[in-house]
Short mmCIF file of C-alpha atoms in Angstrom, two decimals:
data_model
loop_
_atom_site.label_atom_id
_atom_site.label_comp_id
_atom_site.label_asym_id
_atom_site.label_seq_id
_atom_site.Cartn_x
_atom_site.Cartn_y
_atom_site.Cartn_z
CA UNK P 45 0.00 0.00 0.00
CA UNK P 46 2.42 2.71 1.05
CA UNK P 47 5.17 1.87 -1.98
CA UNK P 48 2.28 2.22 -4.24
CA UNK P 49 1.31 5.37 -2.72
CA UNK P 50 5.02 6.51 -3.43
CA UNK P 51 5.13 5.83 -6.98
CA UNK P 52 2.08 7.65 -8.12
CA UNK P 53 3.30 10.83 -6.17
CA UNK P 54 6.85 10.59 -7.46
CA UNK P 55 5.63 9.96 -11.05
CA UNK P 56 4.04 13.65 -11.55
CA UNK P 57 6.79 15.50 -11.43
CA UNK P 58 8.48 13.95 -13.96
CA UNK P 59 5.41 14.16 -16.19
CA UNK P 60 4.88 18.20 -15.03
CA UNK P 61 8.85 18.18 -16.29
CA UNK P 62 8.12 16.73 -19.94
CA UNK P 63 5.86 19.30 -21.04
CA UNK P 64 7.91 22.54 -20.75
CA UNK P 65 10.78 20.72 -22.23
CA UNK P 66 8.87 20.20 -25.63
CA UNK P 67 6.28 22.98 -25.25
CA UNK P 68 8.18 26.69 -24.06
CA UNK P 69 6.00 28.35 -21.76
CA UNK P 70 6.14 31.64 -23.51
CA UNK P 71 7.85 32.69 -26.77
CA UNK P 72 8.38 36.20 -27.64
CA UNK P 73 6.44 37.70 -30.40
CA UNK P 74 7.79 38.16 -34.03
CA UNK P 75 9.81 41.05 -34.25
CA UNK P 76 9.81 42.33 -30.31
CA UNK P 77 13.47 41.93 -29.39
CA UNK P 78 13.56 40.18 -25.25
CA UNK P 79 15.48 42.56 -22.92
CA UNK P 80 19.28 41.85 -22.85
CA UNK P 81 19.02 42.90 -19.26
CA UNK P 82 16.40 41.01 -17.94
CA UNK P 83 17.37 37.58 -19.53
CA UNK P 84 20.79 37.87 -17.78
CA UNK P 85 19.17 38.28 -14.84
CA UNK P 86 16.71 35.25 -15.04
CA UNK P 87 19.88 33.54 -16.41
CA UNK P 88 22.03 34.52 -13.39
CA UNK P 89 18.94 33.13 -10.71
CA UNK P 90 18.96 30.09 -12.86
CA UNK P 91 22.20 29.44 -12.64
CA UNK P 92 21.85 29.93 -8.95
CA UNK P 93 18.82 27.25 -8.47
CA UNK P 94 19.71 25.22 -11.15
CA UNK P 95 20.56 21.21 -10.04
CA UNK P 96 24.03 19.61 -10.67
CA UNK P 97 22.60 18.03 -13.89
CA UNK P 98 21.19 21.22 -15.57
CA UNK P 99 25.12 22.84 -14.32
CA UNK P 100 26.71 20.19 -16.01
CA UNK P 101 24.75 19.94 -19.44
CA UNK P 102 25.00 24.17 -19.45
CA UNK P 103 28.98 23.82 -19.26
CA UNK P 104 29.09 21.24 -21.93
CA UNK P 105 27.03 23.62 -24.06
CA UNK P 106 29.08 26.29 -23.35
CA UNK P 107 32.70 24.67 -23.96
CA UNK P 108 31.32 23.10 -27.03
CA UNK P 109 30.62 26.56 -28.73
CA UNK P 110 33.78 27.86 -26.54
CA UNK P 111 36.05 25.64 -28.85
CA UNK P 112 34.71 27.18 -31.97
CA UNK P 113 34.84 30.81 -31.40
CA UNK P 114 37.99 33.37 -31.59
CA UNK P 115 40.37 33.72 -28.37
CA UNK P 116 39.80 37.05 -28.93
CA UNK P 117 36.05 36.99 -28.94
CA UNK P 118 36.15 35.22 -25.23
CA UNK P 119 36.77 36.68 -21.50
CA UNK P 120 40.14 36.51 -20.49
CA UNK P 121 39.51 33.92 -17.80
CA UNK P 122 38.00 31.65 -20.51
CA UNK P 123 40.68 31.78 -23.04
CA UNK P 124 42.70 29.32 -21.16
CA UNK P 125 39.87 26.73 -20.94
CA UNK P 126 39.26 27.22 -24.71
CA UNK P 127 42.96 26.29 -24.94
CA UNK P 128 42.07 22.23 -23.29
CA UNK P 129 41.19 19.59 -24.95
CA UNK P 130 37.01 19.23 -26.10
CA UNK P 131 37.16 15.87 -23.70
CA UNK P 132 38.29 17.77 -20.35
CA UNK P 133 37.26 21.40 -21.42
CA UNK P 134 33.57 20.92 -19.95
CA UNK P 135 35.07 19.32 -17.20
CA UNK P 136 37.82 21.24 -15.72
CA UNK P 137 36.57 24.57 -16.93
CA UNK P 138 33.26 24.26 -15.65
CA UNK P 139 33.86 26.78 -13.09
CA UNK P 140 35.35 29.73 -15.31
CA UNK P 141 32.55 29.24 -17.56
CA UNK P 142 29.71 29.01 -15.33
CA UNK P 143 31.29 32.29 -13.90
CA UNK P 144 31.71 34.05 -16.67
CA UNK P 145 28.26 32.75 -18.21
CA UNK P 146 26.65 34.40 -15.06
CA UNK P 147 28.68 37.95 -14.72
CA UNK P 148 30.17 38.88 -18.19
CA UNK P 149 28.23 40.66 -20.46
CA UNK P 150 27.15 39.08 -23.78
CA UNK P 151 29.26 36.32 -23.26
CA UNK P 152 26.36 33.78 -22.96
CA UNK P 153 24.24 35.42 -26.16
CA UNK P 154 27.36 34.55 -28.02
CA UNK P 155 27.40 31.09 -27.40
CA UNK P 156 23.62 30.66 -27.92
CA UNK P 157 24.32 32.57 -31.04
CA UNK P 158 26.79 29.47 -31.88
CA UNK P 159 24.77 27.29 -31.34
CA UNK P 160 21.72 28.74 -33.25
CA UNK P 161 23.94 29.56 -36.45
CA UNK P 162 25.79 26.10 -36.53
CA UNK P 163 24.20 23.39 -34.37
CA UNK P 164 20.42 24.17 -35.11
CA UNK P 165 19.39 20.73 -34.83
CA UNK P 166 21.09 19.97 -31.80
CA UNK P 167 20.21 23.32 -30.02
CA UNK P 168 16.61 22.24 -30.67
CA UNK P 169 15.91 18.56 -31.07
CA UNK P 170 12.67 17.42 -31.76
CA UNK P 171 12.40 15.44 -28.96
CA UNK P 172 14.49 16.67 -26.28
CA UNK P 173 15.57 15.68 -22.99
CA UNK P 174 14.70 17.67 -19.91
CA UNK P 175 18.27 18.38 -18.69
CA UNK P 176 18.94 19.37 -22.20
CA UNK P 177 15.71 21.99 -22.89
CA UNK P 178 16.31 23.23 -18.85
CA UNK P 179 20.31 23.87 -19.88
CA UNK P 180 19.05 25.71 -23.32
CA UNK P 181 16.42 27.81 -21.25
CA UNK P 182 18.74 28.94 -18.41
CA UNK P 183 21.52 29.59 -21.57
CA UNK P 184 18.32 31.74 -23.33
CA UNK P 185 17.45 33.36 -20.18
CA UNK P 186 13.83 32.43 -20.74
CA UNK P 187 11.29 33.17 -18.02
CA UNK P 188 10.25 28.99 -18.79
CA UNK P 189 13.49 28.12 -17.34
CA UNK P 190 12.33 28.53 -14.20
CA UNK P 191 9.76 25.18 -14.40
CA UNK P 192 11.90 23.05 -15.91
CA UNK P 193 15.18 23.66 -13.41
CA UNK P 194 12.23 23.42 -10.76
CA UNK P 195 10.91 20.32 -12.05
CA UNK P 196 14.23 18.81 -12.35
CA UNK P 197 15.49 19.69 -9.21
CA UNK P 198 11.58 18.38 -7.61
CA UNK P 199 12.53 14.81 -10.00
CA UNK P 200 15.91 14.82 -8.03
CA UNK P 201 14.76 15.19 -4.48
CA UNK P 202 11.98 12.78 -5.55
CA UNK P 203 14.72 10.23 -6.82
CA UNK P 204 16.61 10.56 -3.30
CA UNK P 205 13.36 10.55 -1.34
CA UNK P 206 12.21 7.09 -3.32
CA UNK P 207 15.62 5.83 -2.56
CA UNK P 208 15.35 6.42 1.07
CA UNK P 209 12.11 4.81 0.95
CA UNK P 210 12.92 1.76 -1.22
CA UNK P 211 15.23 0.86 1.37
CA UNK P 212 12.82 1.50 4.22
CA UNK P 213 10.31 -0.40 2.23
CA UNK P 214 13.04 -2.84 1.67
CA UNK P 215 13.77 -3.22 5.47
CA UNK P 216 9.60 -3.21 6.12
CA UNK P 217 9.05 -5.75 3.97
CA UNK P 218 11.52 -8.10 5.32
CA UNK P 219 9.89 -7.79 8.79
CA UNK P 220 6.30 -8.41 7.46
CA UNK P 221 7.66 -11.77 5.86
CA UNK P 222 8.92 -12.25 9.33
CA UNK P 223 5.47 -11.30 10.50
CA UNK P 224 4.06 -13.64 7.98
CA UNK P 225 6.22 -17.00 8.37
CA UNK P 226 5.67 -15.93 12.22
CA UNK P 227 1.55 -15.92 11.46
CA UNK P 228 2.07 -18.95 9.48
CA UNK P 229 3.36 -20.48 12.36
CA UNK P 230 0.96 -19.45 14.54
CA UNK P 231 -1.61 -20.57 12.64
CA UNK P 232 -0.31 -23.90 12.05
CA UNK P 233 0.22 -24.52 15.73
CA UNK P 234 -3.32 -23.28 16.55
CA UNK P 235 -4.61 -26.28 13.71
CA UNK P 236 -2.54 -28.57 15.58
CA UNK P 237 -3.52 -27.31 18.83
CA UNK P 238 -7.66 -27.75 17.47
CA UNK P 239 -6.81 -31.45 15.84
CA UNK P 240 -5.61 -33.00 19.06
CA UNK P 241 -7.59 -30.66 21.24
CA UNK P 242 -9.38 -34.03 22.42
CA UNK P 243 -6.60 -36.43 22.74
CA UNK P 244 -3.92 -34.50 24.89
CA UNK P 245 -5.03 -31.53 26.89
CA UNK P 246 -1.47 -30.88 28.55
CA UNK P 247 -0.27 -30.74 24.27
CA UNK P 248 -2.83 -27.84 23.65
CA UNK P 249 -1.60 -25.75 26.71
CA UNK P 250 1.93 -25.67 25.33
CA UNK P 251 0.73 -25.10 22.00
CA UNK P 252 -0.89 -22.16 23.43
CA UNK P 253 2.02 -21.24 25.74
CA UNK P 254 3.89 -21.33 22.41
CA UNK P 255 1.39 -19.68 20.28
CA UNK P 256 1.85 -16.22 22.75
CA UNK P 257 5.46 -16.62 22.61
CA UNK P 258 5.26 -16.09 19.12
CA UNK P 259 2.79 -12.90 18.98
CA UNK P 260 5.02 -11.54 21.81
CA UNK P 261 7.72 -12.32 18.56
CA UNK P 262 5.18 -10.62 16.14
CA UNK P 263 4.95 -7.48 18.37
CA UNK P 264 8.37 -7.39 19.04
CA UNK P 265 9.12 -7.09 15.34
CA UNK P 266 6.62 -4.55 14.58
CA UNK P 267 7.91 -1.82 17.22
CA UNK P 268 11.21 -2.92 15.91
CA UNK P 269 10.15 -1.97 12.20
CA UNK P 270 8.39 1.74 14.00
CA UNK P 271 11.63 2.37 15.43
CA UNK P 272 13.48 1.98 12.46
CA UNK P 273 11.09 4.23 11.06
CA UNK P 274 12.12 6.93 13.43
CA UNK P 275 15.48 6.43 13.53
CA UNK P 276 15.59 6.99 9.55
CA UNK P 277 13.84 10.38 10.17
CA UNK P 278 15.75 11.31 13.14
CA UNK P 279 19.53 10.23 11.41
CA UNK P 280 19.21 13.28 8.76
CA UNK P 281 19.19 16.12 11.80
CA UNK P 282 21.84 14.54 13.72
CA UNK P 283 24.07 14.35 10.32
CA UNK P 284 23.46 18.52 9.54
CA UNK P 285 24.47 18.52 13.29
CA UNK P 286 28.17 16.60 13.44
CA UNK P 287 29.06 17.88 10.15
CA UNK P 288 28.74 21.48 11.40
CA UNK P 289 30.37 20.47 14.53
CA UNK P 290 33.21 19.45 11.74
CA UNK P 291 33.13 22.35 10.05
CA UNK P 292 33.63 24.42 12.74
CA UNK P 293 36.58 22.55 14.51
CA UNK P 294 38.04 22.46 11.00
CA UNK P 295 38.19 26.55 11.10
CA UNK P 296 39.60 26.60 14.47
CA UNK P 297 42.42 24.29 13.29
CA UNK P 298 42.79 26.50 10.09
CA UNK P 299 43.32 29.79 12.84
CA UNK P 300 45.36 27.84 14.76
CA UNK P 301 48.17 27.20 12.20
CA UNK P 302 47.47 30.81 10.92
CA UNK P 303 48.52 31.99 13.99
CA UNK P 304 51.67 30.02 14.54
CA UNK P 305 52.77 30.94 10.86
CA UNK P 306 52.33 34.42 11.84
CA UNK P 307 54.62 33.89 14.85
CA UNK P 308 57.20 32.40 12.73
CA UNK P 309 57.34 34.66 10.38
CA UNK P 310 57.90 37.42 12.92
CA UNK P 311 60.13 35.47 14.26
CA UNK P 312 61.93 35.22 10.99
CA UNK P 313 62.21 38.76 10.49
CA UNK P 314 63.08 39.92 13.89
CA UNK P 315 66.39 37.54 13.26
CA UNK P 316 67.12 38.81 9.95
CA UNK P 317 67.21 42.25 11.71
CA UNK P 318 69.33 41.36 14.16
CA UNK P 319 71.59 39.92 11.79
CA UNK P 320 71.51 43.01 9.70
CA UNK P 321 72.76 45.39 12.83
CA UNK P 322 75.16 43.02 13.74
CA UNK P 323 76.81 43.43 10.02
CA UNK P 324 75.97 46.80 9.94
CA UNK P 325 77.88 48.06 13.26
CA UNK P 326 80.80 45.74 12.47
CA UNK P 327 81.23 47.34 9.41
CA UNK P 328 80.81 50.82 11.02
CA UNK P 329 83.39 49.88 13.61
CA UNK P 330 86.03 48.68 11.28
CA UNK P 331 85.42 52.15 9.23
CA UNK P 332 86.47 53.81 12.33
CA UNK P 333 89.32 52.08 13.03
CA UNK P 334 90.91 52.11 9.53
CA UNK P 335 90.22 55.90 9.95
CA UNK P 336 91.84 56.13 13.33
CA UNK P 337 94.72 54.07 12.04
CA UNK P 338 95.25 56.22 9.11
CA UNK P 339 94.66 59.35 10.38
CA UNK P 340 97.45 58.70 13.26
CA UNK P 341 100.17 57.56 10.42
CA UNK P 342 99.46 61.08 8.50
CA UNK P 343 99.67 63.11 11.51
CA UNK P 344 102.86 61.67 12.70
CA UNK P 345 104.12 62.14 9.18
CA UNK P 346 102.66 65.90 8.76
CA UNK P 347 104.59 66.62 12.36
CA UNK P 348 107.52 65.18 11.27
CA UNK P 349 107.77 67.03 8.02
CA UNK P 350 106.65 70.42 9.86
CA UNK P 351 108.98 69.87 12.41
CA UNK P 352 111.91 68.87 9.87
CA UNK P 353 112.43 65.79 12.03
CA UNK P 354 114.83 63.18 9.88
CA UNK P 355 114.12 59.12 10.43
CA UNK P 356 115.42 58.46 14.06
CA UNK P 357 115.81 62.02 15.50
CA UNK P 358 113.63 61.68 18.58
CA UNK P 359 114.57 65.77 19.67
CA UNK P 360 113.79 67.57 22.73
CA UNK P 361 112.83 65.27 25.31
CA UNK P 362 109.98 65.59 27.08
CA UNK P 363 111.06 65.96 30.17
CA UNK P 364 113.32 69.13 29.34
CA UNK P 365 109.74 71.20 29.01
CA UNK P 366 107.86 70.65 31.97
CA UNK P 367 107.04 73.77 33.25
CA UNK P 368 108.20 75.85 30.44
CA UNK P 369 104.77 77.88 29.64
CA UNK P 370 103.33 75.72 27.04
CA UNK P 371 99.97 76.03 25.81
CA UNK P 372 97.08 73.37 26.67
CA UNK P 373 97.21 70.80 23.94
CA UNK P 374 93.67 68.93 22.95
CA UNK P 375 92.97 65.03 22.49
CA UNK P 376 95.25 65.13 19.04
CA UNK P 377 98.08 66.96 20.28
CA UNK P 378 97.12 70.35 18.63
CA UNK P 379 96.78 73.70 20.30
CA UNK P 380 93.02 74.80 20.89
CA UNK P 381 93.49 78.26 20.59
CA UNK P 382 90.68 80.40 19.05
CA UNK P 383 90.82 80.45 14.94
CA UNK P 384 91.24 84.26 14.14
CA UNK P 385 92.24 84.42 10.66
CA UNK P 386 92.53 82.56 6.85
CA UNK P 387 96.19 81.51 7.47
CA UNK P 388 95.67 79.65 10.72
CA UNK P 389 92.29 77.66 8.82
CA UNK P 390 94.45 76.57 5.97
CA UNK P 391 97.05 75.45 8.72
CA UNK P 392 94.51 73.32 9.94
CA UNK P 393 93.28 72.08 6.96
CA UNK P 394 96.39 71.04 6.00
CA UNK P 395 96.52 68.49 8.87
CA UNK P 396 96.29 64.80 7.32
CA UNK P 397 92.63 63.05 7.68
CA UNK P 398 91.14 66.52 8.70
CA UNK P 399 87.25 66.65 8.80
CA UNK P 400 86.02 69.92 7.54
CA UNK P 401 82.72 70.28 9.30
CA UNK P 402 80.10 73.72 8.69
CA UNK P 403 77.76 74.85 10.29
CA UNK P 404 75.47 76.45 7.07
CA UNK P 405 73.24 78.76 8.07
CA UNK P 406 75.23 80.05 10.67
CA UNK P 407 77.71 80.91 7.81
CA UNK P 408 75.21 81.92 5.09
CA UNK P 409 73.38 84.32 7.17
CA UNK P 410 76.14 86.00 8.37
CA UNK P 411 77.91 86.08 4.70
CA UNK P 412 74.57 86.67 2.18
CA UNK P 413 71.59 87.66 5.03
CA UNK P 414 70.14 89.17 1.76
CA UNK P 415 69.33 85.73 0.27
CA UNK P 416 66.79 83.25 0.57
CA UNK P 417 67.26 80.29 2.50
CA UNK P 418 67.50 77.97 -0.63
CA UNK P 419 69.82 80.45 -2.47
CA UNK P 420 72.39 80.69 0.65
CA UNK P 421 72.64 77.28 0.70
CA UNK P 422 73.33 76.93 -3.77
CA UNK P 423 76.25 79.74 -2.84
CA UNK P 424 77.97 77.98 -0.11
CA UNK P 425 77.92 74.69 -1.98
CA UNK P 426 79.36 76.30 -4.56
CA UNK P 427 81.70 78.34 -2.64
CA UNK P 428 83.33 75.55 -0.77
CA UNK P 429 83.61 72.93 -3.03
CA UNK P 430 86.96 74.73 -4.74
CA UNK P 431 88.53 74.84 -0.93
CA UNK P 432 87.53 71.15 -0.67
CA UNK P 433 89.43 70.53 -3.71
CA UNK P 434 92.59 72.04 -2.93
CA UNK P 435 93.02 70.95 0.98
CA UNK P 436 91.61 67.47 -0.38
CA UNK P 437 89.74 67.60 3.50
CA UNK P 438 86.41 65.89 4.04
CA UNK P 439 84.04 68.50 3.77
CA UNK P 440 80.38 68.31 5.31
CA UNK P 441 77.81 71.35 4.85
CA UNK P 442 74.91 70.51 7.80
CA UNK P 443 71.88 72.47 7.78
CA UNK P 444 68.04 72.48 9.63
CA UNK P 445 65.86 70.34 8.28
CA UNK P 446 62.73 72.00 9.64
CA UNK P 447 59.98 73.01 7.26
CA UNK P 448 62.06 71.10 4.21
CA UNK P 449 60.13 68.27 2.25
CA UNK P 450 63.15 66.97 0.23
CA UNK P 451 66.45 67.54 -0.26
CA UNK P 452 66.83 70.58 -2.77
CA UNK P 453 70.76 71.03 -2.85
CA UNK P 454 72.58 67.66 -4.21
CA UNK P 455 75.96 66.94 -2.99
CA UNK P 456 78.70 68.34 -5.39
CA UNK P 457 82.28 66.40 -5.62
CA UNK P 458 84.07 66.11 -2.30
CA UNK P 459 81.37 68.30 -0.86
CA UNK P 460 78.55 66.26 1.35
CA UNK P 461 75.49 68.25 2.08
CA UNK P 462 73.62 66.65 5.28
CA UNK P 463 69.96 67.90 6.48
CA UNK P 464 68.58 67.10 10.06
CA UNK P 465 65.44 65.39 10.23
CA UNK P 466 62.15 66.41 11.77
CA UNK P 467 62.57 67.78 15.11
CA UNK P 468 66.74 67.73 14.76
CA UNK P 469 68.48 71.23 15.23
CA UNK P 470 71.62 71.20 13.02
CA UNK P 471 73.62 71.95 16.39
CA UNK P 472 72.93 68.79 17.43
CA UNK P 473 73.50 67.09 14.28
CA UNK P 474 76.99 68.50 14.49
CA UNK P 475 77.52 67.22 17.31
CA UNK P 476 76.56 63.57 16.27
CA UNK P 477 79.44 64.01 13.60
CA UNK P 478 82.00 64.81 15.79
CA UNK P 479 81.28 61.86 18.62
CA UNK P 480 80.81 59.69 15.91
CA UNK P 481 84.68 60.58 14.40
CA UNK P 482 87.63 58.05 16.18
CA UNK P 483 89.61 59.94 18.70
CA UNK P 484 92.73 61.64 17.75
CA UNK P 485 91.07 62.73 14.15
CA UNK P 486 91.76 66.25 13.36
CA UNK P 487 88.10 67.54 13.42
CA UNK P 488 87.28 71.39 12.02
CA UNK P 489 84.15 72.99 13.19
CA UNK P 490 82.83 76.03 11.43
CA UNK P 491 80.21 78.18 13.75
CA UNK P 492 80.21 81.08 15.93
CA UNK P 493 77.20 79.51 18.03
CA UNK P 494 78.72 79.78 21.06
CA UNK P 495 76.92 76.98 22.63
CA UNK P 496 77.95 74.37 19.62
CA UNK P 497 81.71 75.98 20.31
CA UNK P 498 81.70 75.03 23.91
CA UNK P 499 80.67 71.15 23.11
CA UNK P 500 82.65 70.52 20.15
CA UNK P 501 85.80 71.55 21.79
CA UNK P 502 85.24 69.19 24.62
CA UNK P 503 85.10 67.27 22.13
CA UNK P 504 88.81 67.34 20.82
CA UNK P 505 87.51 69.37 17.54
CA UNK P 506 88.69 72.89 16.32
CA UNK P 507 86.26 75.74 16.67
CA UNK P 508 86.53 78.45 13.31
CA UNK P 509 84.50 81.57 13.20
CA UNK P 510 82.62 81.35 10.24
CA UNK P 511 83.49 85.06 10.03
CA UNK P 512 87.27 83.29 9.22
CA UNK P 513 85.35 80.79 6.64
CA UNK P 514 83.86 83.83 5.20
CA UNK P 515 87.96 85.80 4.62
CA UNK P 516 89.11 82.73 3.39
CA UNK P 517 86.85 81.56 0.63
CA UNK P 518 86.64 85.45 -0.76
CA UNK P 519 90.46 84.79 -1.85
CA UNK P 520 89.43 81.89 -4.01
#
């Protein structure tokens, strides 16, 4: 009773399926053009609704006419599927196309143009298939498309359902045979029971002991069939259940190793950083001390040339002075009296290794107040760079920073040109340079900020006016 009940339900939709296939629900009148717009729409909720079957045949369409048509014709993320072979192109390009079918514009008229203009016959069988006419409606964009995806999608879930309930049925049936052979049983037992009814009393109460033994049996078997029943229904909600249980410890596994990649790359970087100081400052350290080194062999040479001293000669001892009146020497030896004129600076920069250090706008706005800013600094460039030449000292022009963007005056030949960032007063920039110099370096500071003066001769450096800057780069 109940499979036979199945069957006649499940058997309408496939009939209600048949007749839109061969029959289109509505056909546009001659000469009134459907809206582009609207059929990519319906083709686009097709798409959406439409069953794995109807997906698959609208792929195989599309590759089909996809093979035919110029590269150039094609979206770009379909011109490498056009490029596979027909076999696997409906297969592993299912995805672009379906895509691209969906969201680019035209893309799917052109292929049911194909089709139209070459295929006729197959675009439009005479008797055609349901997954076929459902693919050819959601390609169309056809308002009919709608029915048959629905009744193809209503013939699959029917398909599963009868499935489902074959094997329920299945199950059912086996326990009504055992109902049956058990009713069979009974019955024969109650016959026997009747027959010798007369002849052996005790033989008819154990038939009849035996007989309720069995419908106990028979009962048994039928709340065993209801619960399998209801354990059928009841399996489907526990299944949706663990599998979003999965799903969701499957994301916190995915975070998890996020995470820790994260770290490692941090870690990662934080090394390579590490390792990159390390080189760096060993690098800036053995600067310094091949500095240091060579600035001590020129300055012993330079002293012993000034002081005519021949190979061996050691002179005046030092002992033979003490107390003699002479001046206070700095860290390198060298007087720090105050610079006072052009002849004294070249003395200085005459000194081997000597570090030519200016102060800019100190010296520009006390030489050319008249100028701008940027045109004091173009004049002192150009001004020193001839002295830097002929002295052959390292020569740095440091200005403020404040208010500047980018650098506007590019460092000439042996001239550097330094700025101070952000926030940085050139004084203090200056005094970076000179800390950051190996002791025992002739150092030449040009600045009359008395302040910067002070610290810089702590410092072991040589304090110039830039009034004395100012003499001696006129007589270039």
């Amino acid at each position: 009773m109940e499979a036979g009940g199945d069957g006649a339900a499940t058997g309408a939709p496939a009939a209600a399926a048949d007749e839109p296939a061969s029959v289109p629900a509505s056909v546009p009148a001659s000469g009134e053009a459907p809206d582009e717009a609207a059929r990519a729409a319906v083709r686009v909720q097709l798409l959406e609704r439409a069953p794995e079957a109807v997906r698959v045949k609208v792929a195989e369409l599309a590759s089909v006419a996809v093979g035919h048509m110029p590269v150039t014709d094609l979206p770009p993320p379909v011109r490498a599927v056009s490029r596979f072979a027909p076999s696997k192109r409906a297969r592993a390009g299912a995805g672009p196309l379906l895509t691209a079918l969906g969201s680019v514009e035209g893309f799917a008229a052109s292929v049911v143009g194909w089709w139209t203009e070459e295929q006729p016959a197959r675009w439009r069988p005479e008797v055609p298939d349901p997954v076929h006419a459902a693919a050819v409606a959601v390609l169309e964009g056809r308002d009919e498309g709608s029915v048959l995806v629905r009744d193809l999608g209503e013939r699959a879930d029917a398909a599963r359902a009868r499935s489902e309930r074959d094997a329920a049925v299945a199950k059912v049936e086996k326990l009504e045979g055992e109902v049956r052979r058990l009713t069979a049983d009974r019955a024969q037992a109650r016959a026997a029971v009747e027959a010798t009814a007369e002849e052996n009393r005790d033989e008819i109460a154990k038939l009849r002991a035996r007989l309720r033994e069995q419908g106990t049996r028979v009962r048994r078997a039928e709340d065993e069939a209801a619960e399998l029943r209801a354990a059928r229904d009841a399996g489907e909600g526990g299944l949706r259940v663990e599998m979003a249980e999965l799903r969701r410890e499957r994301d916190r596994a995915r975070e998890a190793a996020a995470h820790a990649e994260e770290r490692t790359r941090r870690a990662a970087d934080e090394l390579a950083a590490v390792r990159r100081a390390s080189v760096e400052a060993r690098r800036a350290d053995d600067a310094r001390l091949a500095l240091l080194v060579d600035t001590v062999a020129g300055a012993a040479e330079g002293l012993r040339r000034e002081l005519g001293l021949r190979p061996g000669d050691t002179g005046t001892r030092p002992a033979e002075l003490v107390g003699a009146g002479a001046g206070a020497a700095g860290p390198g030896g060298l007087p720090k009296a105050r610079v006072t004129d052009p002849a004294a600076l070249d003395r200085l920069l005459a000194l081997p290794e000597v570090h030519l250090m200016v102060d800019g706008y100190n010296v520009t706005k006390t030489g050319w107040p008249e100028l701008s800013l940027a045109a004091q600094r173009e004049r002192l460039v150009a001004a020193v760079q001839p002295l830097a030449a002929r002295t052959g000292a390292e020569t740095t022009l440091v200005f403020d920073g404040a208010g500047i963007t980018g650098v506007p005056t590019h460092s000439v030949r042996g001239v550097r040109v330094l700025f101070s960032d952000a926030g940085v007063l050139a004084d203090d920039l200056i005094r970076s340079l000179v800390g950051a110099e190996p002791e025992g370096r002739p150092l030449v500071v040009v600045t009359s900020d008395r302040a910067v003066v002070d610290s810089v001769r702590r410092s072991g450096a040589h304090p110039v006016p830039s009034s004395v800057l100012l003499g001696r780069l006129a007589r270039i």
